[in-house]
Coordinates of C-alpha atoms and ligand atoms in Angstrom, one line a residue:
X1 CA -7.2 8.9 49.6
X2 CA -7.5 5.2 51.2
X3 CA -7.0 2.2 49.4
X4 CA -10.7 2.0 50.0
X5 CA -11.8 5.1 48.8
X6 CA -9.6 4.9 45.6
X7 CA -10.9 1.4 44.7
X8 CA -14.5 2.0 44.9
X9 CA -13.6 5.2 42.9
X10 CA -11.9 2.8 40.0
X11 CA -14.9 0.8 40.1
X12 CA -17.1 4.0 39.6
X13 CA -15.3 4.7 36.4
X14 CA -15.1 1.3 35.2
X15 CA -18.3 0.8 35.2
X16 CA -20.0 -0.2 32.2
X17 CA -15.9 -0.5 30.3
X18 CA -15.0 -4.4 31.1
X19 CA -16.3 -6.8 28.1
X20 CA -15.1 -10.3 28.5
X21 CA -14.5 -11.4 25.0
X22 CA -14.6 -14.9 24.9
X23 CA -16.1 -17.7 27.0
X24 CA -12.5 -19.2 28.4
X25 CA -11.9 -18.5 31.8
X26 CA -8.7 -17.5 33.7
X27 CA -5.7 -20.1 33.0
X28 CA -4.5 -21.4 36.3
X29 CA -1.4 -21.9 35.1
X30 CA -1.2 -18.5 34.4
X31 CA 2.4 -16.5 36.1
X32 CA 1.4 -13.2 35.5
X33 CA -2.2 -11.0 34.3
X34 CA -1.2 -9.6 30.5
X35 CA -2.0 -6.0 29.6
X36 CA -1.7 -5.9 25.5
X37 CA -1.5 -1.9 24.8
X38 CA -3.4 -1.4 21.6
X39 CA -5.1 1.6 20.7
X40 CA -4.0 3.3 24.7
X41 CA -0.5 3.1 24.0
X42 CA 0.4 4.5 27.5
X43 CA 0.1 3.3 31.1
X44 CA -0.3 7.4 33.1
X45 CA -4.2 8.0 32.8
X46 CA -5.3 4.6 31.5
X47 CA -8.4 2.4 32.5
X48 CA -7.8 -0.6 30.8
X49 CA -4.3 -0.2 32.6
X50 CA -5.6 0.4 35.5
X51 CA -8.2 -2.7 35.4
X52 CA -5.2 -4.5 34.5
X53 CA -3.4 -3.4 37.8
X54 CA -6.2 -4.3 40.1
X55 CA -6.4 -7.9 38.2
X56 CA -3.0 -8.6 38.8
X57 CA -3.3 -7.6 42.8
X58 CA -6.4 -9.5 43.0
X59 CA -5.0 -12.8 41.5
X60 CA -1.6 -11.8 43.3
X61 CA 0.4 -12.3 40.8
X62 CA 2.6 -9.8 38.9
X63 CA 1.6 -7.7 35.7
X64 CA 3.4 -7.4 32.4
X65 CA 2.9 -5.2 29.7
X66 CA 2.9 -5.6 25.8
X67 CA 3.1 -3.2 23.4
X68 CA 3.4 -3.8 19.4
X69 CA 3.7 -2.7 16.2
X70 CA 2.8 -5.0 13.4
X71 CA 4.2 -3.6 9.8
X72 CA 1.3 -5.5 7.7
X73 CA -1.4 -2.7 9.0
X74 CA -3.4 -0.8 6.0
X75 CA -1.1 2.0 5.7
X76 CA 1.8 1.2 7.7
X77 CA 4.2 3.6 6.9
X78 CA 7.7 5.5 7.7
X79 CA 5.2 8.6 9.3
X80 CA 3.0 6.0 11.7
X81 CA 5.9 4.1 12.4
X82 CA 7.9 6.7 13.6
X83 CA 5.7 8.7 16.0
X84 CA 4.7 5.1 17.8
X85 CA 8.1 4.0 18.2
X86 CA 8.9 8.0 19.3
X87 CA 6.5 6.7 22.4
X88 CA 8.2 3.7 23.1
X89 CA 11.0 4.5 25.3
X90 CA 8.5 7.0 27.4
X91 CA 6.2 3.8 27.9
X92 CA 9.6 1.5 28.9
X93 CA 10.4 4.6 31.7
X94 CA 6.9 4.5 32.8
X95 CA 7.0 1.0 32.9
X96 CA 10.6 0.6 35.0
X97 CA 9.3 3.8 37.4
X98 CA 6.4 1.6 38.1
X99 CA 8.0 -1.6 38.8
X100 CA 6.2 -3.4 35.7
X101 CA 7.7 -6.2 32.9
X102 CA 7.4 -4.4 30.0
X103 CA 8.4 -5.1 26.3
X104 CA 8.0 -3.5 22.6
X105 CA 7.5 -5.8 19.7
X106 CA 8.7 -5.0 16.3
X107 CA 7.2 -6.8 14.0
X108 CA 9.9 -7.8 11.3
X109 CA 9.7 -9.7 8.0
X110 CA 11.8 -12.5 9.4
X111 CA 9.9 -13.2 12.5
X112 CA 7.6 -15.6 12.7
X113 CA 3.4 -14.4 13.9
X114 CA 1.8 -15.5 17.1
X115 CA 4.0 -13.7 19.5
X116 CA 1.3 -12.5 21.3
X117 CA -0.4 -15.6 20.7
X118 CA 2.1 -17.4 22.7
X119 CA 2.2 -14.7 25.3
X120 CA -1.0 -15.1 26.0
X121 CA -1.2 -18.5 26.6
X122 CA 1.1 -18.5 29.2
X123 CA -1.3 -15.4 31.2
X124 CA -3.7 -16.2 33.7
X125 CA -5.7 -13.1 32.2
X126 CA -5.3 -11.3 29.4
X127 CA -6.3 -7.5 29.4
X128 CA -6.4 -5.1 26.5
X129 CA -8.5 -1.8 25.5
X130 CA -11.5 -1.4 23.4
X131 CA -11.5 0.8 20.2
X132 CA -14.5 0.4 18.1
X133 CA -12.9 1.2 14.7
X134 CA -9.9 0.6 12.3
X135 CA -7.9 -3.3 13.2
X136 CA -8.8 -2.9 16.9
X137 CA -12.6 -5.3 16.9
X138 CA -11.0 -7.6 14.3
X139 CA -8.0 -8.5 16.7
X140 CA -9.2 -8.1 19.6
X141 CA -11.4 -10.6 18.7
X142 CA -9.3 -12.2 16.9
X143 CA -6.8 -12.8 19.6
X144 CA -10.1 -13.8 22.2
X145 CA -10.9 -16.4 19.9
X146 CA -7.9 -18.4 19.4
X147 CA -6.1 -18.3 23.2
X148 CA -7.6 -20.8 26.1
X149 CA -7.5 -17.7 28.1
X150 CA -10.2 -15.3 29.5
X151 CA -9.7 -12.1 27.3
X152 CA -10.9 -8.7 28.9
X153 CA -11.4 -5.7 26.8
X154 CA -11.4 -1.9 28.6
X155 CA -13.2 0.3 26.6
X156 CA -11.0 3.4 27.8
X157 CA -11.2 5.5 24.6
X158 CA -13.5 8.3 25.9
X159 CA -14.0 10.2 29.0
X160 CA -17.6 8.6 29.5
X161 CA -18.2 5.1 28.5
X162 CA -19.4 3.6 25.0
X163 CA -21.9 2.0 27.4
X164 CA -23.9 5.4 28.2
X165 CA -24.9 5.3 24.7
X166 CA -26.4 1.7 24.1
X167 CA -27.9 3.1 20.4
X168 CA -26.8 5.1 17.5
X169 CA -27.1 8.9 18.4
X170 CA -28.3 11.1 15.6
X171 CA -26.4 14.1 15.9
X172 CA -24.2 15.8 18.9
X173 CA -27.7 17.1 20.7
X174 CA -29.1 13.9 21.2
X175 CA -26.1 12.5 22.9
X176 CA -24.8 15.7 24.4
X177 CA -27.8 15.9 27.8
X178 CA -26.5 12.4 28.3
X179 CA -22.9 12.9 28.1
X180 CA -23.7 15.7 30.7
X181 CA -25.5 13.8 33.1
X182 CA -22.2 11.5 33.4
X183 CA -19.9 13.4 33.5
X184 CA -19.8 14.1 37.7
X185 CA -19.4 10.2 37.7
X186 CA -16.4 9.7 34.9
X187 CA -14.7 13.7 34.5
X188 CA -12.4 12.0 37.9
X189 CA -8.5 11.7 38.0
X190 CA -8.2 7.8 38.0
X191 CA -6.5 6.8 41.4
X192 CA -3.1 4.9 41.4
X193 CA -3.0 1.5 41.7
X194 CA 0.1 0.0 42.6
X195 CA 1.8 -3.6 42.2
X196 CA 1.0 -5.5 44.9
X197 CA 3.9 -8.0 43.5
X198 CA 7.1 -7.2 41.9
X199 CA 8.0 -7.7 37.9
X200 CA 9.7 -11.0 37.8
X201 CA 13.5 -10.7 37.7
X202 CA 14.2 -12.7 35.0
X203 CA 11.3 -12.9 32.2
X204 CA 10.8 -14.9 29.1
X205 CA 8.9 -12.9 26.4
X206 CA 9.1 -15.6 23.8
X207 CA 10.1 -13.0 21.1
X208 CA 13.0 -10.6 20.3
X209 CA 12.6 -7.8 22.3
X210 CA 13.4 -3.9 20.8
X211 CA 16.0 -2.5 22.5
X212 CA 15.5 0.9 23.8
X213 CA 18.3 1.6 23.9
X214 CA 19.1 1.5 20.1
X215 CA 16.1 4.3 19.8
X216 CA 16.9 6.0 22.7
X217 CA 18.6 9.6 21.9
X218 CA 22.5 9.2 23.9
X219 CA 22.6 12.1 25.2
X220 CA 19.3 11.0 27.4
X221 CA 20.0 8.1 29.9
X222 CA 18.3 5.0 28.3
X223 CA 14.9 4.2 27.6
X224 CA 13.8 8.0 27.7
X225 CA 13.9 10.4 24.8
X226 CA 13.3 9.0 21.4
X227 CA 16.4 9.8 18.6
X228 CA 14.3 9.9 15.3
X229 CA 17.4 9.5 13.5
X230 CA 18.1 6.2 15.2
X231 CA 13.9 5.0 14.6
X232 CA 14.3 6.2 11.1
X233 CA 17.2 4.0 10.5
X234 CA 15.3 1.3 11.6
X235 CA 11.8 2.1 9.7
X236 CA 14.1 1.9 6.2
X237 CA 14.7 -1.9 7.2
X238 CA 10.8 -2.7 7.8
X239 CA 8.4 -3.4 4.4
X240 CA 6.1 -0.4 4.7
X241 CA 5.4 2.4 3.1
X242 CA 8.6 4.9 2.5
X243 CA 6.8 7.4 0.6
X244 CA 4.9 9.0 3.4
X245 CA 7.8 11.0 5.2
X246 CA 7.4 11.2 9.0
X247 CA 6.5 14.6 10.4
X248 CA 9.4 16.5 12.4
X249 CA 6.7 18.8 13.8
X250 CA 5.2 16.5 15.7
X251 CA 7.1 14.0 17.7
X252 CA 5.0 11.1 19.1
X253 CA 5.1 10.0 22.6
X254 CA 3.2 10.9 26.4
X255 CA 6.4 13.6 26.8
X256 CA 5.9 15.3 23.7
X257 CA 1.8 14.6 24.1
X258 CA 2.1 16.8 28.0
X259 CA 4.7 19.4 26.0
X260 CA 2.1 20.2 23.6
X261 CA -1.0 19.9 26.1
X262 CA 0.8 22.7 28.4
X263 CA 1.5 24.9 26.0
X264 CA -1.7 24.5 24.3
X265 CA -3.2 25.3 27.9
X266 CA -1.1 28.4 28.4
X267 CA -1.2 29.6 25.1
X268 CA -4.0 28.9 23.1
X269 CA -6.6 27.5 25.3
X270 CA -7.6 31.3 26.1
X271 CA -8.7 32.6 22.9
X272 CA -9.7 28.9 21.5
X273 CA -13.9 29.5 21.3
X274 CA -13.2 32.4 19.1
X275 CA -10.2 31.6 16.9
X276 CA -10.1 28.0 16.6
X277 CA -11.4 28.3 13.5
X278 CA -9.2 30.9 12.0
X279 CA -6.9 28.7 9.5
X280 CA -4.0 31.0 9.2
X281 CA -3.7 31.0 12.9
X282 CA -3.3 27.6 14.0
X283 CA -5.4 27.9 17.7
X284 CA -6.0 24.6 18.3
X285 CA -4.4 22.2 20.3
X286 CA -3.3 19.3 17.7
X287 CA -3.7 16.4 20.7
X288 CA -5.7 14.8 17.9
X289 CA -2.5 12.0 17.0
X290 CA -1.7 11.9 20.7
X291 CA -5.5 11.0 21.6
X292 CA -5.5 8.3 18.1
X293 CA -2.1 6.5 19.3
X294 CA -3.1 6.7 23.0
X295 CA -0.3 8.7 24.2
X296 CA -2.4 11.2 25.6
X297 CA -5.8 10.3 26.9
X298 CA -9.1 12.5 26.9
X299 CA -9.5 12.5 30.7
X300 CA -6.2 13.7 31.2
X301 CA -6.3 16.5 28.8
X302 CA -10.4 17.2 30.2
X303 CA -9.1 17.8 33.4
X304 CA -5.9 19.8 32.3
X305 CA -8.3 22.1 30.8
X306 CA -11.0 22.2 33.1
X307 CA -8.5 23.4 36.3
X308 CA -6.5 25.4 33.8
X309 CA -7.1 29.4 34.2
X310 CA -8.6 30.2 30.6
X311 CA -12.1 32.0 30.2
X312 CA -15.2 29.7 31.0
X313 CA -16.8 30.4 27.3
X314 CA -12.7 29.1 26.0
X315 CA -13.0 25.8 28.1
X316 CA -16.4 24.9 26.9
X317 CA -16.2 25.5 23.5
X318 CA -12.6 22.8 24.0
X319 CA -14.7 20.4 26.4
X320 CA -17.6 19.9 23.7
X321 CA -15.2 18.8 20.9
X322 CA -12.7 17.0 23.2
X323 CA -15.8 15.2 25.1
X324 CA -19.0 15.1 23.1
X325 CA -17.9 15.5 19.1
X326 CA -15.1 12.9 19.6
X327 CA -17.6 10.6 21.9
X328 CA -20.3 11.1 19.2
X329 CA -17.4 9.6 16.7
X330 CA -16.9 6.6 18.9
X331 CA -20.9 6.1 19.4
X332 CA -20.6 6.2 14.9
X333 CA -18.2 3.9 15.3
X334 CA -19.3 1.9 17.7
X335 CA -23.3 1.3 16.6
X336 CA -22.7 1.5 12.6
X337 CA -21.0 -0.1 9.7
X338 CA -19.1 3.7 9.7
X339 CA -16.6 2.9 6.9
X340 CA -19.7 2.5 4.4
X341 CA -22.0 5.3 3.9
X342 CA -24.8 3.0 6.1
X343 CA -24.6 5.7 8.3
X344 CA -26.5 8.0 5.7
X345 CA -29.6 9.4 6.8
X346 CA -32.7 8.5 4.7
X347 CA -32.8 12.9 3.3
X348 CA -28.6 12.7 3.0
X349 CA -29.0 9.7 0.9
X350 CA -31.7 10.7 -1.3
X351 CA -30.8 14.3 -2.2
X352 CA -27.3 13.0 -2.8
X353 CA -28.1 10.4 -5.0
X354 CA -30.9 13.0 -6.7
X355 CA -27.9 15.3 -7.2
X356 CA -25.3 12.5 -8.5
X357 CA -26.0 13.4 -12.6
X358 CA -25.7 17.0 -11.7
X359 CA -22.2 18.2 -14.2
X360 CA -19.3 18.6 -12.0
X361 CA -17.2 21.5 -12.3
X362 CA -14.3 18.6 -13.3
X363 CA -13.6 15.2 -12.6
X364 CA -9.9 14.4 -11.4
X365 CA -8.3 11.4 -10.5
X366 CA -6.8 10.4 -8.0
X367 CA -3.3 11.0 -8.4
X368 CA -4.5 14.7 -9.1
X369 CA -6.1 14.8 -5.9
X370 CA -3.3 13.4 -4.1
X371 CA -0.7 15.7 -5.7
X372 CA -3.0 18.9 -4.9
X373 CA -3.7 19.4 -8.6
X374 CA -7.4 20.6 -8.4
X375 CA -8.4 23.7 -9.8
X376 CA -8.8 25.2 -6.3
X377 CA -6.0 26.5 -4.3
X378 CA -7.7 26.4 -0.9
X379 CA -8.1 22.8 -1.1
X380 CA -4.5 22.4 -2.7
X381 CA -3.1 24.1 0.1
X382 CA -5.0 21.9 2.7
X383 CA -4.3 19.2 0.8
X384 CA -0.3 20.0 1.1
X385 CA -0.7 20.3 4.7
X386 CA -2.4 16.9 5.4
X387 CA 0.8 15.5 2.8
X388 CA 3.6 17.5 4.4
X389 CA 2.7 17.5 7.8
X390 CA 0.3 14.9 8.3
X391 CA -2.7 17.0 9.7
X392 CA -5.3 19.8 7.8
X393 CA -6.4 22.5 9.9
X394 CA -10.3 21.6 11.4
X395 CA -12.0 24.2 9.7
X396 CA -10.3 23.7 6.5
X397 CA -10.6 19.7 7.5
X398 CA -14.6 20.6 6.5
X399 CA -14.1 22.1 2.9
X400 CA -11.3 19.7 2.3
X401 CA -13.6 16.7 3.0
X402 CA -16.8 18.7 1.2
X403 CA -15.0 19.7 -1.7
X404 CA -14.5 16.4 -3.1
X405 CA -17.7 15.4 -4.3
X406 CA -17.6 18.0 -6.9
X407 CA -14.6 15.9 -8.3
X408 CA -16.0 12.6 -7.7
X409 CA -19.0 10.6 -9.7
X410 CA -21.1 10.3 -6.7
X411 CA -20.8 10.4 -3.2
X412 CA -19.5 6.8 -2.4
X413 CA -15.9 8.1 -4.6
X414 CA -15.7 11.2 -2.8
X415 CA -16.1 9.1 0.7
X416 CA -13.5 6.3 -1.0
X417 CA -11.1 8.9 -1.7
X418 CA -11.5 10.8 1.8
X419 CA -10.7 7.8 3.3
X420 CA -8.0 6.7 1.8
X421 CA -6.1 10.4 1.7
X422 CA -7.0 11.3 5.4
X423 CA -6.0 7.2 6.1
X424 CA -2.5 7.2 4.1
X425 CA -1.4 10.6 5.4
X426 CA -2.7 12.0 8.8
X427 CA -0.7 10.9 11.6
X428 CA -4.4 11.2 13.7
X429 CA -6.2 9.2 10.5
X430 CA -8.1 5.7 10.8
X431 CA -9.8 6.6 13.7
X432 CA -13.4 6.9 14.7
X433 CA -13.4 10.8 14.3
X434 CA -12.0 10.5 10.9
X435 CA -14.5 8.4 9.6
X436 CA -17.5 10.2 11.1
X437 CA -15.8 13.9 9.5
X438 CA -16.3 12.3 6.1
X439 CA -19.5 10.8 6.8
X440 CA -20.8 14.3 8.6
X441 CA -19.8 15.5 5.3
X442 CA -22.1 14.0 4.0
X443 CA -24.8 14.2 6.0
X444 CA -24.8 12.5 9.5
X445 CA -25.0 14.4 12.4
X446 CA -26.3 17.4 10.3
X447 CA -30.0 18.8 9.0
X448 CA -30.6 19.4 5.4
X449 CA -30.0 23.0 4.3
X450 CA -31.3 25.1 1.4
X451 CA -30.8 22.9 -2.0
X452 CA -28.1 23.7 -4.4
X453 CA -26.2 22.0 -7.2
X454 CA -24.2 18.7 -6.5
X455 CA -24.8 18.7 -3.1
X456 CA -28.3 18.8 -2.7
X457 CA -29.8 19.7 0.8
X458 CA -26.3 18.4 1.9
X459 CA -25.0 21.6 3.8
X460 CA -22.2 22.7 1.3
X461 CA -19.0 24.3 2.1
X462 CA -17.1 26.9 -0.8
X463 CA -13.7 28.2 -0.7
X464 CA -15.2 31.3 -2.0
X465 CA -17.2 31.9 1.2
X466 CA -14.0 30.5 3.4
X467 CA -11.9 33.6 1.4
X468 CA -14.2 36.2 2.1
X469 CA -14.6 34.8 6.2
X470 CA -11.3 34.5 6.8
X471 CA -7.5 36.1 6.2
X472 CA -6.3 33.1 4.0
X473 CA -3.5 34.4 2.4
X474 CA -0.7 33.6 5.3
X475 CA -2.8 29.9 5.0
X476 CA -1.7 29.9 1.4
X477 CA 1.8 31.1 1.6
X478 CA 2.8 28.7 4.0
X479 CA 1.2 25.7 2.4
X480 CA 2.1 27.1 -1.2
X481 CA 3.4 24.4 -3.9
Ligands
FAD501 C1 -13.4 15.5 6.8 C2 -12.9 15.4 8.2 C3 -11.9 14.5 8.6 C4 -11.5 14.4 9.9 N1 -10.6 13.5 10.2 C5 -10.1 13.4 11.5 C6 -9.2 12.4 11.8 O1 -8.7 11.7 11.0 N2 -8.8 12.3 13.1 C7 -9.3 13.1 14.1 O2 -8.9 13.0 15.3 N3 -10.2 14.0 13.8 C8 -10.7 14.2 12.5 N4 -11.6 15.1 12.2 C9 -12.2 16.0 13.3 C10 -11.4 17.3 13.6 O3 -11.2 18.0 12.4 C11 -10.1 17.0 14.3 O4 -10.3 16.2 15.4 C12 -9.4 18.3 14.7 O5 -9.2 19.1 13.7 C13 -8.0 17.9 15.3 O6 -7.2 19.0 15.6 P1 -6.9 19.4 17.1 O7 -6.4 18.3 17.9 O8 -6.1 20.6 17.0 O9 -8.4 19.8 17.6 P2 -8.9 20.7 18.8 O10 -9.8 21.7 18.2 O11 -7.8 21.1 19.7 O12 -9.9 19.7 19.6 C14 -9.4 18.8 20.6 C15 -9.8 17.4 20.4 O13 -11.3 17.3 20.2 C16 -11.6 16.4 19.3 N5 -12.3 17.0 18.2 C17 -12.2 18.3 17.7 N6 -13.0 18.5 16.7 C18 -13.7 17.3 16.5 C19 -14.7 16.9 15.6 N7 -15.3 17.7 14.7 N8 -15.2 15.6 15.7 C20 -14.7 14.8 16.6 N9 -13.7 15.1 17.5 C21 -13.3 16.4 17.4 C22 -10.3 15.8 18.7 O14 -10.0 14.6 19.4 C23 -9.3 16.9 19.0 O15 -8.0 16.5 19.1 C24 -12.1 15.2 10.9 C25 -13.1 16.2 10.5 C26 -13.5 16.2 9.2 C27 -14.6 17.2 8.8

């Protein structure tokens, strides 16, 4: 492809992604163009990176990357911590193959804040992505507000852009046809743009820098292959949350991310429309913490499937959650107040509140909950899974989520307490598909169904019924107490 062709490509699949965020303009005194990684934590696949790229060559000037993790997050604990820093040294390699200035920072107890800040200020440009959920907007913004810098955010979270979607859609067949129709413009590989002008030699960062190579496993040259033994070591010194045990199972990072993808694509892509849903048989792909941290992105993984050899019916029962159900999520997130039950539909809201004096079966706390004490094993056995290994199985994800409100007072408990198990323990929590799987559990997205106890017209979920449809019992061994 010319340099041509591939720029009015970029431009194609940029368009409608670049917000300026503030009113400053670029600093002249500005050395370099900034890309902050946030919620993208990789640079293979990446618009906002790729934006960044073309800035930089525009303003010829060189580009340097940022990536961080801050340790005063909601949640922050030994399980997040580990699979981001597990993507670090694959980001560094990327980085160095690429001829780009890139650095990690650690956030630690004893630093002083505003490394960014001061980062930033010394950028012609500043470039991040968009994420319309979680601490992303707040700062984003935050950042935009107090620099003297022109702030661009990328919104490179899905495969078509937040943009195609100016309202809130009411359920995945409204937004679908229009997904559809962009899809020819933005389901394209995103062309290579490379440095016009070299990383400097020498460069300030203005903070203490995390060295690789004390993360790095030895056996790997530097800077590629995380040792979790080594990133545990360092997690103990950091004030977070100790109780929530990273996951061996699933090892962050883009190497682990493309490990997964081609064995998802080889193994249990074919077979995926018709046994995805099985919950002893684990068919899915489990991108979903790849895709949250960034590691991965949707286009990639689109494409991957699309050109892969698995039946037609297998890819497009795979494209509609990867594309439209996790787009609908960001278009929640995005056009509602989605961690409140706003959201609600006017029927959702009313049959649940007509329902909320109906007896429950019990009412457990929350420590029950969290220690899979309720008096259903299914949901004790999901709930093991989403402890132990930081994930539920999607089916199970449904009745797990459902199940709550007939432990809860009302609906607004049962959403509290989703969101805070789903938030504190999976690795692929506190993002926009999380908070829409609660809220479509209560309603949004979704028609009213024939009325029953507790739930109302709310469609209602039973373990019972998920016994008799499915083999459960390898399920329940595996996740047994
Ligand atoms: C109560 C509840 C909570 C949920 N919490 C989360 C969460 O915290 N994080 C999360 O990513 N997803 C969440 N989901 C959506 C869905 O269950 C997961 O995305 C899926 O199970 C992830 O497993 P996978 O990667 O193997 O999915 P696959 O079946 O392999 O699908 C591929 C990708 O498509 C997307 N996807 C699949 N199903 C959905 C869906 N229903 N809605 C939106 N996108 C979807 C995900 O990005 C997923 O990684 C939740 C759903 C419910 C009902």
């Amino acid at each position: 492809m010319t340099s041509r062709a591939a720029d009015v490509l970029l431009s194609q699949l940029l368009d409608g992604r670049v917000k300026g965020m503030n009113d400053a303009s670029e600093n002249p005194k500005g050395a370099f163009v900034l890309l902050w990684l946030q919620g993208q934590r990789r640079l293979r696949q990446n618009l906002a990176y790729a934006h960044a790229q073309r800035r930089a060559n525009e303003l010829s000037l060189p580009l340097v990357v940022y990536e961080a993790l801050r340790h005063d997050y909601p949640h922050a604990s030994d399980r997040f911590h580990r699979f981001v820093l597990e993507g670090a040294p694959d980001n560094a390699a990327d980085a160095r193959k690429r001829g780009l200035a890139y650095a990690f920072y650690l956030q630690r107890p004893q630093h002083k804040k505003g490394a960014l800040l001061q980062l930033s200020a010394r950028a012609r440009v500043v470039v991040t992505d968009w994420l319309p959920t979680f601490i992303h907007p707040a700062q984003t913004k935050a950042l935009a507000k107090r620099v003297n810098v022109r702030v661009e955010a990328v919104d490179a979270a899905g495969v078509v852009p937040l943009s195609n979607s100016p309202q809130l859609e009411l359920a995945a067949r409204t937004i679908r046809p229009k997904i559809h129709r962009a899809l020819p413009q933005f389901l394209v590989r995103i062309p290579e743009v490379k440095p016009k002008v070299d990383a400097p030699a020498q460069f300030d960062w203005g903070f203490e820098l995390l060295d690789m190579s004390t993360i790095s496993s030895p056996s790997k040259p530097a800077a590629s292959g995380a040792d979790a033994r080594a990133i545990d070591r360092l997690c103990a010194s950091l004030p977070i949350d100790h109780s929530v045990a990273p996951v061996d199972l699933l090892r962050g990072g883009t190497q682990a991310a493309l490990a997964r993808l081609k064995s998802f694509l080889a193994e249990r892509l074919p077979g995926y429309d018709e046994r995805r849903n099985q919950p002893s048989e684990s068919h899915t792909s489990w991108l979903s913490p790849y895709l949250h941290f960034g590691h991965l992105g949707p286009l990639e993984i689109a494409l991957a499937a699309q050109e892969s050899d698995a039946p037609a019916a297998d890819k497009a029962a795979f494209l509609e959650e990867l594309i439209v159900r996790r787009e609908l999520a960001l278009n929640l997130a995005a056009r509602s107040a989605h961690t409140t039950l706003d959201p609600l539909p006017n029927w959702a809201r009313q049959t649940l509140a007509d329902h909320a004096s109906d007896p429950r079966p019990a009412l457990l706390t929350d420590s029950e909950l969290e220690r899979s004490e309720s008096p259903d094993p299914v949901w004790n056995a999901a709930q093991r899974q989403l402890v132990r290994e930081g994930r539920i199985h999607g089916y199970l994800r449904m009745l797990w989520g459902k199940s709550l409100l007939l432990w809860s007072t009302d609906a607004a408990e049962a959403f509290r307490r989703m969101m805070w198990l789903n938030d504190k323990y999976a690795l692929d929590g506190r993002d926009a598909n999380s908070y829409c799987g609660f809220l479509w559990c209560l309603g949004v997205h979704d028609r009213p169904f024939p009325e029953r106890a507790i739930f109302g017209t709310v469609r209602s979920m039973t373990s019972r019924s998920t016994m008799n449809k499915f083999e459960m019992e390898p399920y329940l061994a595996r996740y047994a107490p």
